[in-house]
Every structure is written in structure tokens, then in C-alpha cells.
Coordinates of N, CA and C in Angstrom, one line a residue:
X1 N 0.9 -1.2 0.0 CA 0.0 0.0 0.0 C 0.9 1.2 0.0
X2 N 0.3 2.2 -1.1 CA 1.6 3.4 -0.9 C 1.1 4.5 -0.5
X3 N 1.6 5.6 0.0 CA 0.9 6.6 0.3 C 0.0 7.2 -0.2
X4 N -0.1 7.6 -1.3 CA -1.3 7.8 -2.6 C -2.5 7.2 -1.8
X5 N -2.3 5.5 -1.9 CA -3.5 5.3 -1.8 C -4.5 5.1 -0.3
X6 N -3.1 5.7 0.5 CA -3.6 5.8 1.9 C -4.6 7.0 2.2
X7 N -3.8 8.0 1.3 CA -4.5 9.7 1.1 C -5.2 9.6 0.4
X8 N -5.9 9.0 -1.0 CA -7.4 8.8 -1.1 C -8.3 8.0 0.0
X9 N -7.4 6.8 0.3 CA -8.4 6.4 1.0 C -9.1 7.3 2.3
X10 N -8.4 8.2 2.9 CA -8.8 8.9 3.7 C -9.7 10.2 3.3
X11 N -9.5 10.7 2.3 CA -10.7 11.8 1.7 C -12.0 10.5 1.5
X12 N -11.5 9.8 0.5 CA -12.9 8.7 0.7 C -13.8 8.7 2.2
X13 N -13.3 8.3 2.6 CA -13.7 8.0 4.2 C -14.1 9.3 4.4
X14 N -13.5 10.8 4.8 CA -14.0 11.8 5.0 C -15.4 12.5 4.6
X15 N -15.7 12.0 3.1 CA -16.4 12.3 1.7 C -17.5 11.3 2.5
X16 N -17.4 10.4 2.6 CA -18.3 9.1 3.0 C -19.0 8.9 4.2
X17 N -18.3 9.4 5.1 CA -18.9 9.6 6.3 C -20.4 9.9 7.1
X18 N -21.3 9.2 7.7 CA -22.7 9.4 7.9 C -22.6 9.3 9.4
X19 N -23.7 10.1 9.6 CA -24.1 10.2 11.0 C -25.0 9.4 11.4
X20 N -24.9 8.2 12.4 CA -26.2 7.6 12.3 C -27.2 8.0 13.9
X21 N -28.3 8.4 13.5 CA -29.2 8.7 14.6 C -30.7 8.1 14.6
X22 N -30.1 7.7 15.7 CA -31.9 6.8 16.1 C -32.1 5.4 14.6
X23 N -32.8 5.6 14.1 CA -33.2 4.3 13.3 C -33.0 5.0 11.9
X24 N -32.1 6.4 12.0 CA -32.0 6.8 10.6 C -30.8 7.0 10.5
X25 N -30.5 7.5 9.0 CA -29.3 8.2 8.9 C -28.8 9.4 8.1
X26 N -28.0 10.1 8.6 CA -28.6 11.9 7.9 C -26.6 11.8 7.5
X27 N -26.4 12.6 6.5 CA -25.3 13.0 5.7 C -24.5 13.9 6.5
X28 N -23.3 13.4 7.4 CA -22.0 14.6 8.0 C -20.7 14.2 7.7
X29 N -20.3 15.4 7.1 CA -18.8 15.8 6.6 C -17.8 15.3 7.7
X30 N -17.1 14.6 7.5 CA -15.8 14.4 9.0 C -14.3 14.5 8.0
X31 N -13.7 14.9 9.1 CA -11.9 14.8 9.0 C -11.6 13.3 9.2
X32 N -10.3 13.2 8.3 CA -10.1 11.5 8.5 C -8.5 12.6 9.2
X33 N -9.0 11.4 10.9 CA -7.9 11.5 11.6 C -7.3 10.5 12.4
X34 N -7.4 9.1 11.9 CA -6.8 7.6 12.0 C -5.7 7.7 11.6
X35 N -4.7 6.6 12.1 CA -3.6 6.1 11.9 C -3.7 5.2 10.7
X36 N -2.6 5.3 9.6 CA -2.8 4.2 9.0 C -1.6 3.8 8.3
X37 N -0.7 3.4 7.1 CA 0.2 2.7 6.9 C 1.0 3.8 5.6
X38 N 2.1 3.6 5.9 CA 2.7 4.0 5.3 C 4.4 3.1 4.8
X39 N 5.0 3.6 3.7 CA 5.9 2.9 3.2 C 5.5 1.5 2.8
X40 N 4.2 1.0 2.9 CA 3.7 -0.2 2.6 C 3.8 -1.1 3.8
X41 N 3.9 -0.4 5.0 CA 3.8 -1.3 5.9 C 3.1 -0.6 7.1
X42 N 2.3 -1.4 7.8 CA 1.5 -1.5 8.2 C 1.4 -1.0 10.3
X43 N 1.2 -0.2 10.9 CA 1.4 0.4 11.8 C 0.6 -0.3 12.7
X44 N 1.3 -1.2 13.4 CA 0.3 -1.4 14.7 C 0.1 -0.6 16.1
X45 N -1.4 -0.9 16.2 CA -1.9 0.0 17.0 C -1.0 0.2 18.5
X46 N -1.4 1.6 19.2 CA -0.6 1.7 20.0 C -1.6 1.4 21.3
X47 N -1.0 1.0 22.0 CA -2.0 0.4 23.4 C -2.5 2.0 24.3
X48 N -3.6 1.9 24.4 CA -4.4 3.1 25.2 C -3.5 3.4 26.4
X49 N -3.6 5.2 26.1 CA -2.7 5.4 27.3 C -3.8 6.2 28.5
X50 N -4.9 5.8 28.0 CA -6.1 6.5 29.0 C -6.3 6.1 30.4
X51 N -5.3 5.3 31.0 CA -5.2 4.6 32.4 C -5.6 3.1 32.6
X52 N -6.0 2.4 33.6 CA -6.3 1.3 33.9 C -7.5 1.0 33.1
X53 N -7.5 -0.1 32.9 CA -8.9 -0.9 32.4 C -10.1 -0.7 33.1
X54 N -10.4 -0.9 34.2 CA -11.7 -0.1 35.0 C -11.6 1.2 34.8
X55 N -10.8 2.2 34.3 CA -11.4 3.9 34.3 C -11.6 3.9 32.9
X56 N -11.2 3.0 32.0 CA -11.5 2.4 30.6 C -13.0 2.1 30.2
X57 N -13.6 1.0 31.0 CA -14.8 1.0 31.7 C -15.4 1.5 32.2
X58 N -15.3 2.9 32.3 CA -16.3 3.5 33.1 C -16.9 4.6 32.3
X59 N -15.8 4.8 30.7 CA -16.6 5.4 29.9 C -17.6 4.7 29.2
X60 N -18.7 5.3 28.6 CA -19.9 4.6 27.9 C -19.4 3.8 26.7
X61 N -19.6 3.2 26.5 CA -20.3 2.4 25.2 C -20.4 2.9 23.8
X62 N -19.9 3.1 22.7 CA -20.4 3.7 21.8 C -21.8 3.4 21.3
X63 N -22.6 4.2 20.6 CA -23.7 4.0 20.2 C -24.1 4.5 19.1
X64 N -24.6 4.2 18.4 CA -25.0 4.8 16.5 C -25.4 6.1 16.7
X65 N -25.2 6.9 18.3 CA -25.8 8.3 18.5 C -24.4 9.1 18.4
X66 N -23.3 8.6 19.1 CA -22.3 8.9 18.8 C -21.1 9.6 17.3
X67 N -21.6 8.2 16.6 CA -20.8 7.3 15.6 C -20.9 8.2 14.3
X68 N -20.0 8.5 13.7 CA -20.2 8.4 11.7 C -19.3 7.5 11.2
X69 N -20.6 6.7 10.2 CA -19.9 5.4 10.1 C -19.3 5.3 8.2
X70 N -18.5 4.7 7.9 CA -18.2 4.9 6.3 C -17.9 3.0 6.1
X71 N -17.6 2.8 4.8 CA -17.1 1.9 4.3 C -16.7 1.9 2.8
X72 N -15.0 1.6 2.5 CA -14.3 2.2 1.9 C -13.4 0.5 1.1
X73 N -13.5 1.0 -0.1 CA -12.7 -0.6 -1.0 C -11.1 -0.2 -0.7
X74 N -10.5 -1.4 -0.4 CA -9.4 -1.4 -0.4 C -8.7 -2.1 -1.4
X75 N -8.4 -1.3 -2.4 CA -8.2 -2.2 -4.0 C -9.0 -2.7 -4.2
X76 N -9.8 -3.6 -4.1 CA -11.6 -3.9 -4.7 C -12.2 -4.3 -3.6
X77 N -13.5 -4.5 -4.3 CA -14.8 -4.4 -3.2 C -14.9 -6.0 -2.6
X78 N -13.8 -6.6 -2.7 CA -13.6 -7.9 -1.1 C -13.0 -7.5 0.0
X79 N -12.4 -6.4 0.1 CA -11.6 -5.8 0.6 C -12.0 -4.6 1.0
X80 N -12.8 -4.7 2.2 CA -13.2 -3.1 2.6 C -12.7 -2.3 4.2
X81 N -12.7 -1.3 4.4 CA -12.0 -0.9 5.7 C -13.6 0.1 6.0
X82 N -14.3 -0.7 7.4 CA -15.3 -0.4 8.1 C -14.3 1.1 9.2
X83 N -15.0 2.1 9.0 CA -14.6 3.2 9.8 C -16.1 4.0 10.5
X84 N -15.4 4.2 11.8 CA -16.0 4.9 12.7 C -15.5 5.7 13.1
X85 N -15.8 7.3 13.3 CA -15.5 8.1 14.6 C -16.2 9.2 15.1
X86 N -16.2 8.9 16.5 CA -16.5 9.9 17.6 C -16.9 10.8 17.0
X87 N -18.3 11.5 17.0 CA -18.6 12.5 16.2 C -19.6 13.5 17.4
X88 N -19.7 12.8 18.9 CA -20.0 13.7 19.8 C -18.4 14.6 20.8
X89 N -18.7 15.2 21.5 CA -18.1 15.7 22.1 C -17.0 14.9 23.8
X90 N -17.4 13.8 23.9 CA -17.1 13.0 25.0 C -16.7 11.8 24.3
X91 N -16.0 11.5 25.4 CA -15.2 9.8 25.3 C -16.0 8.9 24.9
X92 N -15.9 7.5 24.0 CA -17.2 6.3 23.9 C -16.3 5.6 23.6
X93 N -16.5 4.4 24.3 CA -16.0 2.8 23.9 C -16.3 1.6 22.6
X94 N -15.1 1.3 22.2 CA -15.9 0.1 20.9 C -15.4 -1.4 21.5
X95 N -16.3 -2.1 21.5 CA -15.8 -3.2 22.3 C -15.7 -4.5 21.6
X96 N -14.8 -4.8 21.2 CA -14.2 -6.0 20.9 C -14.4 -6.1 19.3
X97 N -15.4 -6.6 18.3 CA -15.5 -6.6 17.0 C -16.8 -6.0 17.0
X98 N -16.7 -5.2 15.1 CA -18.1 -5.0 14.5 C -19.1 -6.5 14.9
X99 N -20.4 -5.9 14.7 CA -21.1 -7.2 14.5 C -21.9 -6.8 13.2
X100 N -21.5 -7.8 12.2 CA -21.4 -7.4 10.6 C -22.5 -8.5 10.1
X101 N -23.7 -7.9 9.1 CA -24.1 -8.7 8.2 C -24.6 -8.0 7.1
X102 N -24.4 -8.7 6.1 CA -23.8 -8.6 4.5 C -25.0 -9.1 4.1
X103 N -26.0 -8.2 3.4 CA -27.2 -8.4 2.5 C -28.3 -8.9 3.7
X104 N -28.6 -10.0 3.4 CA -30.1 -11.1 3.6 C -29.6 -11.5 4.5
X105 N -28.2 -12.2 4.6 CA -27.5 -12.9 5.2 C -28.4 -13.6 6.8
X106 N -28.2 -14.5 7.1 CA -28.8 -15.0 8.2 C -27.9 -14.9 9.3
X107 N -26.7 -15.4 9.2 CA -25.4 -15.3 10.3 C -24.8 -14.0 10.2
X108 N -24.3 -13.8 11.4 CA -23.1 -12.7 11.3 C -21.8 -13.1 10.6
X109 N -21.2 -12.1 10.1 CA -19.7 -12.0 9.8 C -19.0 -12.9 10.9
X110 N -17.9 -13.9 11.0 CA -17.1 -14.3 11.3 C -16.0 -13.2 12.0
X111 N -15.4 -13.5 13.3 CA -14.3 -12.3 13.5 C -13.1 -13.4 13.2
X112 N -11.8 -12.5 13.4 CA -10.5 -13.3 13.0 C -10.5 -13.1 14.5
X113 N -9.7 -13.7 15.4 CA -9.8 -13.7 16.8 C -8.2 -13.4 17.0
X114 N -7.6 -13.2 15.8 CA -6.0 -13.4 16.6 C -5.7 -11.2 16.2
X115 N -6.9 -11.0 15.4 CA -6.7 -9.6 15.4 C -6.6 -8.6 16.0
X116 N -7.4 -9.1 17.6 CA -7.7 -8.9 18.9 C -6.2 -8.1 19.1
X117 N -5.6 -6.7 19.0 CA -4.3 -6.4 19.4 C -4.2 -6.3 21.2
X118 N -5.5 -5.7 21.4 CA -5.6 -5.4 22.9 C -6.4 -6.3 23.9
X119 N -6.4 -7.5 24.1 CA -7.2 -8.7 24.5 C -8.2 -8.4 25.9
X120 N -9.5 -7.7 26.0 CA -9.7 -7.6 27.0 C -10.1 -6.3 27.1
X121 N -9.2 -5.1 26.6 CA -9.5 -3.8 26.6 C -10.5 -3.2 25.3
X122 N -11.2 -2.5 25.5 CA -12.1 -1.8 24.8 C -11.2 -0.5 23.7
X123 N -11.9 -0.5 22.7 CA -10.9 0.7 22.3 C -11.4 2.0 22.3
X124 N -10.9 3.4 23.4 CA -11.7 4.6 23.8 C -11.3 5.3 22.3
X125 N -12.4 6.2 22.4 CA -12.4 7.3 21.1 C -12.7 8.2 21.4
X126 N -12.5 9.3 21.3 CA -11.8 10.6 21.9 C -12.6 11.8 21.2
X127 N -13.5 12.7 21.1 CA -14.2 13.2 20.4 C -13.4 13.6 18.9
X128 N -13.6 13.1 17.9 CA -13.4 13.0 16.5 C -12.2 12.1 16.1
X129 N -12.1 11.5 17.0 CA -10.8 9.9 16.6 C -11.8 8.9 15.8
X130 N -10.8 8.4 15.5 CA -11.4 7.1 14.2 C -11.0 5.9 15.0
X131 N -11.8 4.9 14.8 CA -11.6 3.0 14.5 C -11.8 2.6 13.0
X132 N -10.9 1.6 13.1 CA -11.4 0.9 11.8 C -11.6 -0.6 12.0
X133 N -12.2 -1.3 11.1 CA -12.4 -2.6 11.3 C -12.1 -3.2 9.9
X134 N -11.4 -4.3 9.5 CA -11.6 -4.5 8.2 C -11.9 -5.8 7.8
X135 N -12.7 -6.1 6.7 CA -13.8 -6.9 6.2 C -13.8 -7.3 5.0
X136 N -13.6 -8.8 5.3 CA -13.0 -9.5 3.8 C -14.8 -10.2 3.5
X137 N -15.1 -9.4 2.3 CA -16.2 -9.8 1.8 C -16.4 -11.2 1.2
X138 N -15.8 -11.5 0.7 CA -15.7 -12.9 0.0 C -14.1 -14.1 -0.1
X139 N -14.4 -15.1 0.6 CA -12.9 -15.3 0.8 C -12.6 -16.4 0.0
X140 N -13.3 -16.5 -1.1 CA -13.5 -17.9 -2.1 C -13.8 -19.2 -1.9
X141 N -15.2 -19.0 -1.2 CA -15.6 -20.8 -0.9 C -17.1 -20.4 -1.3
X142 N -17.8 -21.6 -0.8 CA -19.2 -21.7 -2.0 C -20.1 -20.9 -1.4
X143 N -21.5 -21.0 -1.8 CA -22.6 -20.4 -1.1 C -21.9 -18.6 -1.5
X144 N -21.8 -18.1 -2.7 CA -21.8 -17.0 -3.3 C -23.4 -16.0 -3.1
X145 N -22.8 -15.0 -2.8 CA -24.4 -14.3 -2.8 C -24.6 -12.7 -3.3
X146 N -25.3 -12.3 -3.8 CA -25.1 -10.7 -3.9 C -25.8 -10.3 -2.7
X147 N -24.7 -9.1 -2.1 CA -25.4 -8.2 -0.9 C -25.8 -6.7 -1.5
X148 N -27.0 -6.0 -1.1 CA -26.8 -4.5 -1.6 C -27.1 -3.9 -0.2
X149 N -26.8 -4.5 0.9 CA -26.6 -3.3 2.2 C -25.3 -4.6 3.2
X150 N -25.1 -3.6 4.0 CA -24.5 -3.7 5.2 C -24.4 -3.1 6.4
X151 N -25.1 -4.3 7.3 CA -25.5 -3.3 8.4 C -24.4 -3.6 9.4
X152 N -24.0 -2.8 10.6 CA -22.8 -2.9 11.2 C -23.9 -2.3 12.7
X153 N -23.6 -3.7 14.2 CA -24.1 -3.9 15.0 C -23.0 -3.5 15.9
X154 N -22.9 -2.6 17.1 CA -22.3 -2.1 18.0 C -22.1 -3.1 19.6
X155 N -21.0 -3.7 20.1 CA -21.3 -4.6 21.6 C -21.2 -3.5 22.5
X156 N -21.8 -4.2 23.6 CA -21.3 -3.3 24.9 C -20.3 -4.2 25.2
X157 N -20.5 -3.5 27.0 CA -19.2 -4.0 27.9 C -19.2 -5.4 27.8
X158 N -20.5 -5.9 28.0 CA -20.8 -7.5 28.8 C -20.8 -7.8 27.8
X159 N -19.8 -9.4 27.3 CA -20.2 -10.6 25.8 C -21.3 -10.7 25.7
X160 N -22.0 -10.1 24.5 CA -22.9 -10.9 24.2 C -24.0 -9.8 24.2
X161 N -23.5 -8.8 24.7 CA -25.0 -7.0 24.7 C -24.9 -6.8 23.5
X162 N -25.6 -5.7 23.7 CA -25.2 -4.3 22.3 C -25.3 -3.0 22.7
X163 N -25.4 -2.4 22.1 CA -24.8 -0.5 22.7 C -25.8 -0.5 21.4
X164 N -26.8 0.4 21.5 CA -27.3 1.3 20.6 C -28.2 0.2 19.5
X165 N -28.5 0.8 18.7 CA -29.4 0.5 17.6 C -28.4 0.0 16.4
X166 N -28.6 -1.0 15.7 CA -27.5 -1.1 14.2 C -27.2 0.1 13.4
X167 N -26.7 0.0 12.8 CA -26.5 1.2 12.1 C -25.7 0.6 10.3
X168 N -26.9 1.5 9.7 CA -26.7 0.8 7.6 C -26.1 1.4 7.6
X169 N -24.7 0.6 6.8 CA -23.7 1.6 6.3 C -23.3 1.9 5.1
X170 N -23.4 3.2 4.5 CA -23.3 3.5 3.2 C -22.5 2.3 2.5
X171 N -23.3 1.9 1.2 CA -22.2 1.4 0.3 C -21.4 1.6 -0.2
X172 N -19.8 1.2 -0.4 CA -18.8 1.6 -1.3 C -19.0 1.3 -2.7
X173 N -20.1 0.3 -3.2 CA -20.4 0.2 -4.6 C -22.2 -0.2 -4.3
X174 N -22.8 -0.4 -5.3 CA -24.3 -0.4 -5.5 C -24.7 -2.3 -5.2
X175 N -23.6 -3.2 -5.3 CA -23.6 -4.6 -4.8 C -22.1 -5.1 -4.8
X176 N -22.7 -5.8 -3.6 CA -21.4 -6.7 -2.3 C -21.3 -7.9 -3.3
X177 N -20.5 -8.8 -3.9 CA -20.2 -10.3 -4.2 C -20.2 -11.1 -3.1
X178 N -20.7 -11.5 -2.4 CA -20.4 -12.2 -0.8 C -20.2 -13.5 -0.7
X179 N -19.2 -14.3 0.2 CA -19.9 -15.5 0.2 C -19.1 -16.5 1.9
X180 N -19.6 -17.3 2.2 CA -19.8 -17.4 3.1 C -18.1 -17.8 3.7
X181 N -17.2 -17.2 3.3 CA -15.9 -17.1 3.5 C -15.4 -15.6 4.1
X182 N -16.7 -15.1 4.7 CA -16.2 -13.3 4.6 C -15.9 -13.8 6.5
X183 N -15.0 -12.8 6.6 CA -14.2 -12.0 8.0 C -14.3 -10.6 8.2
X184 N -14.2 -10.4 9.4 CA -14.5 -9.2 10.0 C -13.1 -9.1 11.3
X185 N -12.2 -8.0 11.3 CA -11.4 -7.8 12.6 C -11.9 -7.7 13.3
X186 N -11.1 -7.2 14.0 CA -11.8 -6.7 15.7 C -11.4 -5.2 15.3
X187 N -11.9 -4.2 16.4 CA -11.5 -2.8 16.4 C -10.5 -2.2 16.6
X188 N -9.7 -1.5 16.1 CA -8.5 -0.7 16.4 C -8.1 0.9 15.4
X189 N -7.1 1.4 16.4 CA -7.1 2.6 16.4 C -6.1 2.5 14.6
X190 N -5.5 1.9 14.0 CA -4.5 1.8 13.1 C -4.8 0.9 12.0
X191 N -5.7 1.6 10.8 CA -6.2 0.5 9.6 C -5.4 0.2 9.1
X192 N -3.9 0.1 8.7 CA -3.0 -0.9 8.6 C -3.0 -1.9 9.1
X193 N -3.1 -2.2 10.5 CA -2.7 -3.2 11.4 C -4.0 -4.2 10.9
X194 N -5.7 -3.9 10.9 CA -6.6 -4.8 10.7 C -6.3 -4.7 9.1
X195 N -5.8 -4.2 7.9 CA -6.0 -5.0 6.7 C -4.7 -5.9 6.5
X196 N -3.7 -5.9 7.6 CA -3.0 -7.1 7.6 C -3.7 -8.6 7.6
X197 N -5.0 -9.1 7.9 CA -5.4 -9.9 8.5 C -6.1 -10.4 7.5
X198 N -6.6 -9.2 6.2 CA -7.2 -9.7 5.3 C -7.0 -9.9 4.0
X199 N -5.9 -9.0 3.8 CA -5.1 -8.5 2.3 C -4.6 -9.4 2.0
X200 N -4.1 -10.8 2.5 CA -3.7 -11.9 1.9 C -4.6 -13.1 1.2
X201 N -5.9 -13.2 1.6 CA -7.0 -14.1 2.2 C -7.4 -13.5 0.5

């Protein structure tokens, strides 16, 4: 990946960016202010310096009231980088993976479990900080499908909650190729580090 296409990808993302509120979603302009890769290699994330894991916990939850959410092709549309950021004025937590499904789909997205950089900790976002998550749409095995939405599901603290309402996330093209080979990271502050997990796949 070379710089070029790190700097479009981030006007993309900026360009693309939605506000989601309540059970809708209304059109807001954001700065892309994420970490991401340069020289072709890939930055892993830096471990929160916000204090102990309980004062980590004691910020809220992100929630689709918070959030502008985008989704952006990374060299083609199997390869996309899910972004979020903080678009209120206070701290909000993303905890552990998106919870992703692709068209009609019945199941959720699969996570990769070894993407997990911070095992346990939540990752805080800082009023207008970015996460990314990245999402291998089709990883070449059977049961092929066309998707034309993607909705992207928020956890809380406790395995197994949720924080907020789903939230549809703009398309990067008008149809997904999907098939039941797709992955989803977990959250982190550095979209280099999660399209390491998928850009080979």
C-alpha cells in the first residue's frame, strides 16, 4: 500500500462519512484522523494510554448516536475498511468486534480472533478519533451471494450486549459479491494493522 493510496483512502472515508441517529441516517462531513500505513507497511496500534482498564470501563459504550460510520474498498470491493468516529463531544468505547451482516444474510460475519491487538481492553475514542475494522467480503468458498446493504451492529461492555441501535452503512459500490468465506477484525485505532489480516485471504 503506498501513500497515494492511503491519502485517497482517507478523503474517501471523509467524503463518505454518515451520521447515524436513532433508526436513521442523515449525511455529515468528518476529517479523517486515524492512523494508518505508510511505506507499505502496516502500523500497529498503540496500546491506550487512558489509564487502567476499569477507568477504561467506566466510559460509555459507543452508540449509533455517537458514531459516523463509512465503508471504503481497499483495492476492490472484497476488501473493505469499516470506519468509525467519535462525532460527539465525549469519550465512547468500541468493544471487541463490529457485528457485521452482509445483505439477507442469516449469520453474522465471522471475526478473525488473533486480530484482537488489545485482548480484554475496549478501544476509547476521543471526540473525533477514528476506529477501523476491516472486512474481507468474499474469501473464495461456496454459497456466493449478492449483498446490496451492510448493516454494522455495536457490543457493549458484557459478551454478548449491544450498545445502541444497528447502524446501515453506506455502500462503497451499489452490490457486495459475498460469500460465506467473509471475515470481520476486531476494532483498532490503526487501519493498517486490521487489513493485515485480510489483504492476503
Amino acid at each position: 500500500m503506498n501513500v497515494k493510496s492511503v491519502v485517497g483512502r482517507r478523503v474517501a472515508v471523509a467524503a463518505g462519512l454518515v451520521l447515524a441517529l436513532g433508526g436513521g441516517v442523515s449525511a455529515q462531513a468528518a476529517s479523517a484522523a486515524g492512523a494508518g500505513t505508510a511505506g507499505g507497511k502496516a502500523h500497529v496500534a498503540a496500546k491506550p494510554r487512558s489509564g487502567s482498564v476499569e477507568a477504561k470501563r467506566a466510559v460509555p459504550a459507543c452508540s449509533q448516536k455517537e458514531l459516523g460510520v463509512s465503508a471504503v474498498k481497499e483495492g476492490d470491493a472484497r476488501h473493505l475498511v469499516l470506519t468509525v468516529q467519535n462525532a460527539s463531544d465525549k469519550k465512547c468505547n468500541l468493544y471487541r468486534h463490529p457485528v457485521v451482516k452482509l445483505g439477507n444474510a442469516q449469520a453474522t460475519t465471522p471475526v478473525i480472533e488473533e486480530s484482537d491487538g488489545t485482548p480484554g481492553v475496549p478501544v476509547t475514542l476521543a471526540p473525533g478519533q477514528e476506529a477501523y475494522a476491516a472486512l474481507l467480503v468474499a474469501g473464495g468458498r461456496m454459497d456466493d451471494y449478492e449483498a446490496k446493504s451492510i448493516t454494522l451492529g455495536l457490543q457493549g461492555s458484557k459478551p454478548g450486549s449491544s450498545a445502541g441501535k444497528p447502524i446501515d452503512v453506506p455502500m462503497p459500490v451499489k452490490t457486495l459479491h459475498a460469500d460465506d468465506g467473509q471475515l470481520v477484525t476486531y476494532w483498532t485505532t490503526a487501519s493498517g494493522f486490521a487489513l493485515d489480516f485480510i489483504m492476503s485471504k
